PDB file of C-alpha atoms in Angstrom:
ATOM      1  CA  MET A  18       2.689 -35.091   4.060  1.00  0.00           C
ATOM      2  CA  ALA A  19       2.507 -31.400   5.028  1.00  0.00           C
ATOM      3  CA  LEU A  20       5.470 -29.086   5.382  1.00  0.00           C
ATOM      4  CA  GLU A  21       6.692 -29.101   8.992  1.00  0.00           C
ATOM      5  CA  SER A  22       7.966 -25.665  10.029  1.00  0.00           C
ATOM      6  CA  THR A  23       7.261 -22.167   8.774  1.00  0.00           C
ATOM      7  CA  ARG A  24      10.435 -20.442   9.948  1.00  0.00           C
ATOM      8  CA  ASN A  25      13.058 -20.482   7.187  1.00  0.00           C
ATOM      9  CA  GLN A  26      11.007 -23.035   5.255  1.00  0.00           C
ATOM     10  CA  ILE A  27      11.365 -22.708   1.495  1.00  0.00           C
ATOM     11  CA  LEU A  28       8.277 -22.214  -0.663  1.00  0.00           C
ATOM     12  CA  HIS A  29       8.468 -23.099  -4.347  1.00  0.00           C
ATOM     13  CA  PRO A  30       6.034 -21.011  -6.407  1.00  0.00           C
ATOM     14  CA  VAL A  31       5.957 -22.201 -10.021  1.00  0.00           C
ATOM     15  CA  ILE A  32       5.061 -20.009 -13.000  1.00  0.00           C
ATOM     16  CA  LEU A  33       4.094 -21.566 -16.333  1.00  0.00           C
ATOM     17  CA  PRO A  34       3.591 -19.804 -19.682  1.00  0.00           C
ATOM     18  CA  VAL A  35       0.238 -20.164 -21.395  1.00  0.00           C
ATOM     19  CA  PRO A  36       0.514 -21.681 -24.915  1.00  0.00           C
ATOM     20  CA  ALA A  37      -0.158 -19.048 -27.588  1.00  0.00           C
ATOM     21  CA  GLN A  38      -2.960 -21.063 -29.191  1.00  0.00           C
ATOM     22  CA  VAL A  39      -5.077 -20.692 -26.026  1.00  0.00           C
ATOM     23  CA  GLN A  40      -5.794 -17.067 -27.015  1.00  0.00           C
ATOM     24  CA  ALA A  41      -7.978 -18.405 -29.850  1.00  0.00           C
ATOM     25  CA  PHE A  42     -10.155 -20.451 -27.461  1.00  0.00           C
ATOM     26  CA  GLN A  43     -13.704 -19.371 -26.705  1.00  0.00           C
ATOM     27  CA  PRO A  44     -13.791 -17.401 -23.409  1.00  0.00           C
ATOM     28  CA  LYS A  45     -15.349 -20.235 -21.391  1.00  0.00           C
ATOM     29  CA  ASP A  46     -12.893 -22.806 -22.779  1.00  0.00           C
ATOM     30  CA  ARG A  47     -10.000 -20.415 -22.142  1.00  0.00           C
ATOM     31  CA  VAL A  48     -10.950 -20.032 -18.466  1.00  0.00           C
ATOM     32  CA  ILE A  49     -11.242 -23.804 -18.063  1.00  0.00           C
ATOM     33  CA  PHE A  50      -7.818 -24.302 -19.634  1.00  0.00           C
ATOM     34  CA  LEU A  51      -6.183 -21.563 -17.530  1.00  0.00           C
ATOM     35  CA  SER A  52      -7.616 -23.009 -14.316  1.00  0.00           C
ATOM     36  CA  ARG A  53      -6.319 -26.490 -15.172  1.00  0.00           C
ATOM     37  CA  HIS A  54      -2.953 -25.096 -16.242  1.00  0.00           C
ATOM     38  CA  ALA A  55      -2.649 -23.179 -12.944  1.00  0.00           C
ATOM     39  CA  ARG A  56      -3.343 -26.427 -11.082  1.00  0.00           C
ATOM     40  CA  HIS A  57      -0.537 -28.022 -13.071  1.00  0.00           C
ATOM     41  CA  ALA A  58       1.756 -25.237 -11.812  1.00  0.00           C
ATOM     42  CA  LEU A  59       0.526 -26.033  -8.304  1.00  0.00           C
ATOM     43  CA  THR A  60       1.351 -29.716  -8.771  1.00  0.00           C
ATOM     44  CA  ARG A  61       4.862 -28.734  -9.874  1.00  0.00           C
ATOM     45  CA  SER A  62       5.183 -26.587  -6.718  1.00  0.00           C
ATOM     46  CA  ALA A  63       4.086 -29.545  -4.596  1.00  0.00           C
ATOM     47  CA  ASP A  64       6.620 -31.808  -6.355  1.00  0.00           C
ATOM     48  CA  LYS A  65       9.414 -29.341  -5.584  1.00  0.00           C
ATOM     49  CA  SER A  66       8.268 -29.293  -1.936  1.00  0.00           C
ATOM     50  CA  GLY A  67       8.216 -33.083  -1.714  1.00  0.00           C
ATOM     51  CA  ILE A  68       4.445 -33.187  -1.324  1.00  0.00           C
ATOM     52  CA  HIS A  69       1.831 -35.167  -3.217  1.00  0.00           C
ATOM     53  CA  ALA A  70      -0.892 -32.730  -4.273  1.00  0.00           C
ATOM     54  CA  GLY A  71      -4.185 -34.123  -3.022  1.00  0.00           C
ATOM     55  CA  GLY A  72      -7.718 -33.216  -4.013  1.00  0.00           C
ATOM     56  CA  LEU A  73      -7.718 -29.512  -4.864  1.00  0.00           C
ATOM     57  CA  LEU A  74     -11.119 -28.527  -3.522  1.00  0.00           C
ATOM     58  CA  LYS A  75     -12.636 -25.144  -2.661  1.00  0.00           C
ATOM     59  CA  ASP A  76     -15.329 -24.188  -0.167  1.00  0.00           C
ATOM     60  CA  GLU A  77     -18.628 -22.540  -1.145  1.00  0.00           C
ATOM     61  CA  SER A  78     -16.985 -19.088  -1.169  1.00  0.00           C
ATOM     62  CA  GLY A  79     -14.186 -20.251  -3.484  1.00  0.00           C
ATOM     63  CA  MET A  80     -11.481 -20.439  -0.810  1.00  0.00           C
ATOM     64  CA  PRO A  81      -9.037 -23.316  -1.477  1.00  0.00           C
ATOM     65  CA  LEU A  82      -9.379 -26.076   1.110  1.00  0.00           C
ATOM     66  CA  PRO A  83      -6.143 -27.535   2.527  1.00  0.00           C
ATOM     67  CA  PHE A  84      -5.248 -31.116   1.660  1.00  0.00           C
ATOM     68  CA  ASP A  85      -3.410 -33.162   4.323  1.00  0.00           C
ATOM     69  CA  GLY A  86      -2.614 -29.935   6.201  1.00  0.00           C
ATOM     70  CA  THR A  87      -1.143 -28.255   3.114  1.00  0.00           C
ATOM     71  CA  PHE A  88      -2.533 -24.926   1.906  1.00  0.00           C
ATOM     72  CA  TRP A  89      -2.432 -23.769  -1.687  1.00  0.00           C
ATOM     73  CA  SER A  90      -3.042 -20.837  -3.987  1.00  0.00           C
ATOM     74  CA  ILE A  91      -3.219 -20.417  -7.758  1.00  0.00           C
ATOM     75  CA  THR A  92      -3.515 -17.497 -10.145  1.00  0.00           C
ATOM     76  CA  HIS A  93      -3.993 -17.269 -13.886  1.00  0.00           C
ATOM     77  CA  LYS A  94      -3.743 -14.489 -16.402  1.00  0.00           C
ATOM     78  CA  THR A  95      -3.679 -14.378 -20.199  1.00  0.00           C
ATOM     79  CA  GLN A  96       0.009 -15.228 -20.650  1.00  0.00           C
ATOM     80  CA  TYR A  97       1.043 -16.916 -17.378  1.00  0.00           C
ATOM     81  CA  VAL A  98      -0.325 -19.037 -14.555  1.00  0.00           C
ATOM     82  CA  ALA A  99       1.180 -19.816 -11.155  1.00  0.00           C
ATOM     83  CA  GLY A 100       0.664 -22.073  -8.162  1.00  0.00           C
ATOM     84  CA  VAL A 101       2.207 -22.608  -4.734  1.00  0.00           C
ATOM     85  CA  VAL A 102       1.759 -24.878  -1.703  1.00  0.00           C
ATOM     86  CA  ALA A 103       2.553 -23.910   1.906  1.00  0.00           C
ATOM     87  CA  PRO A 104       2.066 -25.183   5.471  1.00  0.00           C
ATOM     88  CA  ILE A 105      -0.103 -22.142   6.352  1.00  0.00           C
ATOM     89  CA  SER A 106      -2.579 -19.968   4.440  1.00  0.00           C
ATOM     90  CA  ILE A 107      -0.916 -18.601   1.330  1.00  0.00           C
ATOM     91  CA  GLY A 108      -1.715 -16.236  -1.509  1.00  0.00           C
ATOM     92  CA  ILE A 109      -0.120 -15.576  -4.895  1.00  0.00           C
ATOM     93  CA  ASP A 110      -1.063 -13.222  -7.721  1.00  0.00           C
ATOM     94  CA  ILE A 111       0.265 -12.348 -11.193  1.00  0.00           C
ATOM     95  CA  GLU A 112      -0.420  -9.310 -13.362  1.00  0.00           C
ATOM     96  CA  LYS A 113       0.974  -7.964 -16.596  1.00  0.00           C
ATOM     97  CA  ILE A 114       2.407  -4.473 -16.093  1.00  0.00           C
ATOM     98  CA  ARG A 115       0.303  -2.500 -18.546  1.00  0.00           C
ATOM     99  CA  GLU A 116      -1.442   0.836 -18.974  1.00  0.00           C
ATOM    100  CA  ILE A 117      -4.525   1.267 -16.792  1.00  0.00           C
ATOM    101  CA  SER A 118      -7.075   3.940 -15.960  1.00  0.00           C
ATOM    102  CA  ARG A 119      -5.661   6.513 -13.541  1.00  0.00           C
ATOM    103  CA  GLY A 120      -8.886   6.183 -11.575  1.00  0.00           C
ATOM    104  CA  LEU A 121      -7.778   2.702 -10.510  1.00  0.00           C
ATOM    105  CA  PHE A 122      -4.916   4.272  -8.554  1.00  0.00           C
ATOM    106  CA  ARG A 123      -7.414   5.914  -6.157  1.00  0.00           C
ATOM    107  CA  LYS A 124      -9.492   2.745  -5.920  1.00  0.00           C
ATOM    108  CA  THR A 125      -6.479   0.595  -5.058  1.00  0.00           C
ATOM    109  CA  ALA A 126      -4.634   2.656  -2.436  1.00  0.00           C
ATOM    110  CA  GLY A 127      -5.154   5.763  -0.318  1.00  0.00           C
ATOM    111  CA  THR A 128      -3.188   8.979  -0.004  1.00  0.00           C
ATOM    112  CA  ARG A 129      -1.064   7.701   2.904  1.00  0.00           C
ATOM    113  CA  GLU A 130      -0.047   4.644   0.896  1.00  0.00           C
ATOM    114  CA  TRP A 131       0.943   6.639  -2.201  1.00  0.00           C
ATOM    115  CA  ALA A 132       2.897   8.994   0.096  1.00  0.00           C
ATOM    116  CA  LEU A 133       5.259   6.095   0.878  1.00  0.00           C
ATOM    117  CA  VAL A 134       6.833   6.501  -2.570  1.00  0.00           C
ATOM    118  CA  ASP A 135       8.297   9.522  -4.353  1.00  0.00           C
ATOM    119  CA  ARG A 136       5.984  11.126  -6.875  1.00  0.00           C
ATOM    120  CA  GLU A 137       8.272   9.917  -9.662  1.00  0.00           C
ATOM    121  CA  GLU A 138       7.836   6.382  -8.367  1.00  0.00           C
ATOM    122  CA  THR A 139       4.042   6.586  -8.331  1.00  0.00           C
ATOM    123  CA  SER A 140       4.076   4.644 -11.550  1.00  0.00           C
ATOM    124  CA  LEU A 141       2.477   1.630 -13.119  1.00  0.00           C
ATOM    125  CA  LEU A 142       5.131  -0.527 -11.468  1.00  0.00           C
ATOM    126  CA  THR A 143       4.181   0.804  -8.026  1.00  0.00           C
ATOM    127  CA  PHE A 144       0.495   0.362  -8.799  1.00  0.00           C
ATOM    128  CA  PHE A 145       0.975  -3.295  -9.708  1.00  0.00           C
ATOM    129  CA  ARG A 146       3.192  -3.879  -6.663  1.00  0.00           C
ATOM    130  CA  PHE A 147       0.364  -2.571  -4.476  1.00  0.00           C
ATOM    131  CA  TRP A 148      -2.399  -4.384  -6.391  1.00  0.00           C
ATOM    132  CA  THR A 149      -0.773  -7.818  -6.513  1.00  0.00           C
ATOM    133  CA  SER A 150       0.368  -7.568  -2.878  1.00  0.00           C
ATOM    134  CA  LYS A 151      -3.158  -6.852  -1.692  1.00  0.00           C
ATOM    135  CA  GLU A 152      -4.541  -9.621  -3.893  1.00  0.00           C
ATOM    136  CA  ALA A 153      -2.044 -12.099  -2.395  1.00  0.00           C
ATOM    137  CA  VAL A 154      -3.120 -11.174   1.164  1.00  0.00           C
ATOM    138  CA  LEU A 155      -6.820 -11.362   0.292  1.00  0.00           C
ATOM    139  CA  LYS A 156      -6.306 -14.814  -1.240  1.00  0.00           C
ATOM    140  CA  ALA A 157      -4.466 -15.957   1.885  1.00  0.00           C
ATOM    141  CA  THR A 158      -7.316 -14.741   4.105  1.00  0.00           C
ATOM    142  CA  GLY A 159     -10.126 -15.884   1.823  1.00  0.00           C
ATOM    143  CA  ILE A 160     -11.794 -12.464   1.851  1.00  0.00           C
ATOM    144  CA  GLY A 161     -11.768 -11.606  -1.833  1.00  0.00           C
ATOM    145  CA  ILE A 162     -11.618  -8.294  -3.669  1.00  0.00           C
ATOM    146  CA  LYS A 163     -14.152  -6.629  -1.337  1.00  0.00           C
ATOM    147  CA  GLY A 164     -11.393  -6.241   1.256  1.00  0.00           C
ATOM    148  CA  LEU A 165      -9.017  -4.406  -1.118  1.00  0.00           C
ATOM    149  CA  LEU A 166      -9.083  -0.980   0.539  1.00  0.00           C
ATOM    150  CA  LYS A 167      -8.856  -2.506   4.029  1.00  0.00           C
ATOM    151  CA  CYS A 168      -5.419  -3.842   3.015  1.00  0.00           C
ATOM    152  CA  GLN A 169      -2.987  -1.019   3.699  1.00  0.00           C
ATOM    153  CA  VAL A 170       0.557  -0.776   2.382  1.00  0.00           C
ATOM    154  CA  ARG A 171       2.432   0.171   5.554  1.00  0.00           C
ATOM    155  CA  ARG A 172       6.046   0.064   4.439  1.00  0.00           C
ATOM    156  CA  ILE A 173       8.097  -0.233   1.268  1.00  0.00           C
ATOM    157  CA  ILE A 174      11.060  -2.360   2.324  1.00  0.00           C
ATOM    158  CA  ASP A 175      13.014  -2.485  -0.933  1.00  0.00           C
ATOM    159  CA  ASP A 176      12.422  -3.018  -4.660  1.00  0.00           C
ATOM    160  CA  ARG A 177      11.140  -6.559  -4.088  1.00  0.00           C
ATOM    161  CA  HIS A 178       9.413  -6.431  -0.686  1.00  0.00           C
ATOM    162  CA  LEU A 179       6.717  -4.464   1.078  1.00  0.00           C
ATOM    163  CA  CYS A 180       4.526  -4.825   4.145  1.00  0.00           C
ATOM    164  CA  ILE A 181       0.727  -4.975   4.048  1.00  0.00           C
ATOM    165  CA  HIS A 182      -1.412  -4.430   7.162  1.00  0.00           C
ATOM    166  CA  TYR A 183      -4.786  -6.171   7.171  1.00  0.00           C
ATOM    167  CA  GLU A 184      -7.187  -6.850  10.054  1.00  0.00           C
ATOM    168  CA  GLY A 185      -4.560  -6.276  12.740  1.00  0.00           C
ATOM    169  CA  GLN A 186      -1.864  -8.388  11.085  1.00  0.00           C
ATOM    170  CA  ASP A 187       1.240  -7.500   9.081  1.00  0.00           C
ATOM    171  CA  TRP A 188       2.028  -9.492   5.941  1.00  0.00           C
ATOM    172  CA  LEU A 189       5.439  -9.473   4.260  1.00  0.00           C
ATOM    173  CA  ILE A 190       5.135  -9.665   0.486  1.00  0.00           C
ATOM    174  CA  GLU A 191       7.821 -10.611  -2.043  1.00  0.00           C
ATOM    175  CA  HIS A 192       7.690  -9.634  -5.730  1.00  0.00           C
ATOM    176  CA  PHE A 193       9.144 -11.426  -8.712  1.00  0.00           C
ATOM    177  CA  PHE A 194       9.507  -9.576 -12.035  1.00  0.00           C
ATOM    178  CA  PHE A 195       9.675 -11.338 -15.404  1.00  0.00           C
ATOM    179  CA  ASP A 196       8.655 -10.683 -19.025  1.00  0.00           C
ATOM    180  CA  ARG A 197       6.776  -7.433 -18.226  1.00  0.00           C
ATOM    181  CA  HIS A 198       4.846  -9.233 -15.457  1.00  0.00           C
ATOM    182  CA  ILE A 199       4.902  -9.107 -11.677  1.00  0.00           C
ATOM    183  CA  ALA A 200       4.131 -11.991  -9.348  1.00  0.00           C
ATOM    184  CA  SER A 201       3.581 -11.321  -5.647  1.00  0.00           C
ATOM    185  CA  ILE A 202       3.429 -13.866  -2.839  1.00  0.00           C
ATOM    186  CA  VAL A 203       2.843 -13.803   0.910  1.00  0.00           C
ATOM    187  CA  GLN A 204       6.372 -14.385   2.186  1.00  0.00           C
ATOM    188  CA  ASN A 205       6.194 -13.850   5.969  1.00  0.00           C
ATOM    189  CA  ASN A 206       8.835 -16.168   7.524  1.00  0.00           C
ATOM    190  CA  PHE A 207       9.435 -18.213   4.387  1.00  0.00           C
ATOM    191  CA  GLN A 208      12.249 -18.179   1.894  1.00  0.00           C
ATOM    192  CA  ILE A 209      10.978 -18.061  -1.680  1.00  0.00           C
ATOM    193  CA  ASP A 210      12.454 -20.068  -4.552  1.00  0.00           C
ATOM    194  CA  TRP A 211      10.740 -18.869  -7.727  1.00  0.00           C
ATOM    195  CA  THR A 212      10.621 -21.114 -10.800  1.00  0.00           C
ATOM    196  CA  VAL A 213       9.556 -20.026 -14.285  1.00  0.00           C
ATOM    197  CA  GLU A 214       9.187 -23.133 -16.432  1.00  0.00           C
ATOM    198  CA  LYS A 215       9.149 -23.061 -20.218  1.00  0.00           C
TER     199      LYS A 215
END
């Protein structure tokens, strides 16, 4: 059963920690585990939405295929994974807020985008807000990282929301901060009920 209405519908993204012992896995085994663990987070999201998670298949480009009219998105990083289901195309991304090359700032956003924030705010936190927001939109559209610079941050709404413009459409993004990480999700008309499970 798919979710019925998008306006004021609640989405339930679920974040799960990655067990510490996974860091000792061989790289290939680690990726397999993280992918499965992210799908477990997705199943938990579906449970919270009253949906039975069907076959989680992807097309030849890697875009998740809807099941029974329900769309889905997962993300996995070293310490956390996340998943969410929605009645329309959805995207979610997680990153650890960490030191990065300053060159990545220029590769992620243009001068007009950085001008939306005070110089003092042009920080790692702002970088990861921009990065994860764009990643969430690209996942929702199925384009992939090649469309990164075509995603433009148009407006900083507040500390937890911003607006991305991509291919003629505006996308409202919500952020969730936890344990030195940021998770970003395409919010649009939805309400978001974040869950971090232990």
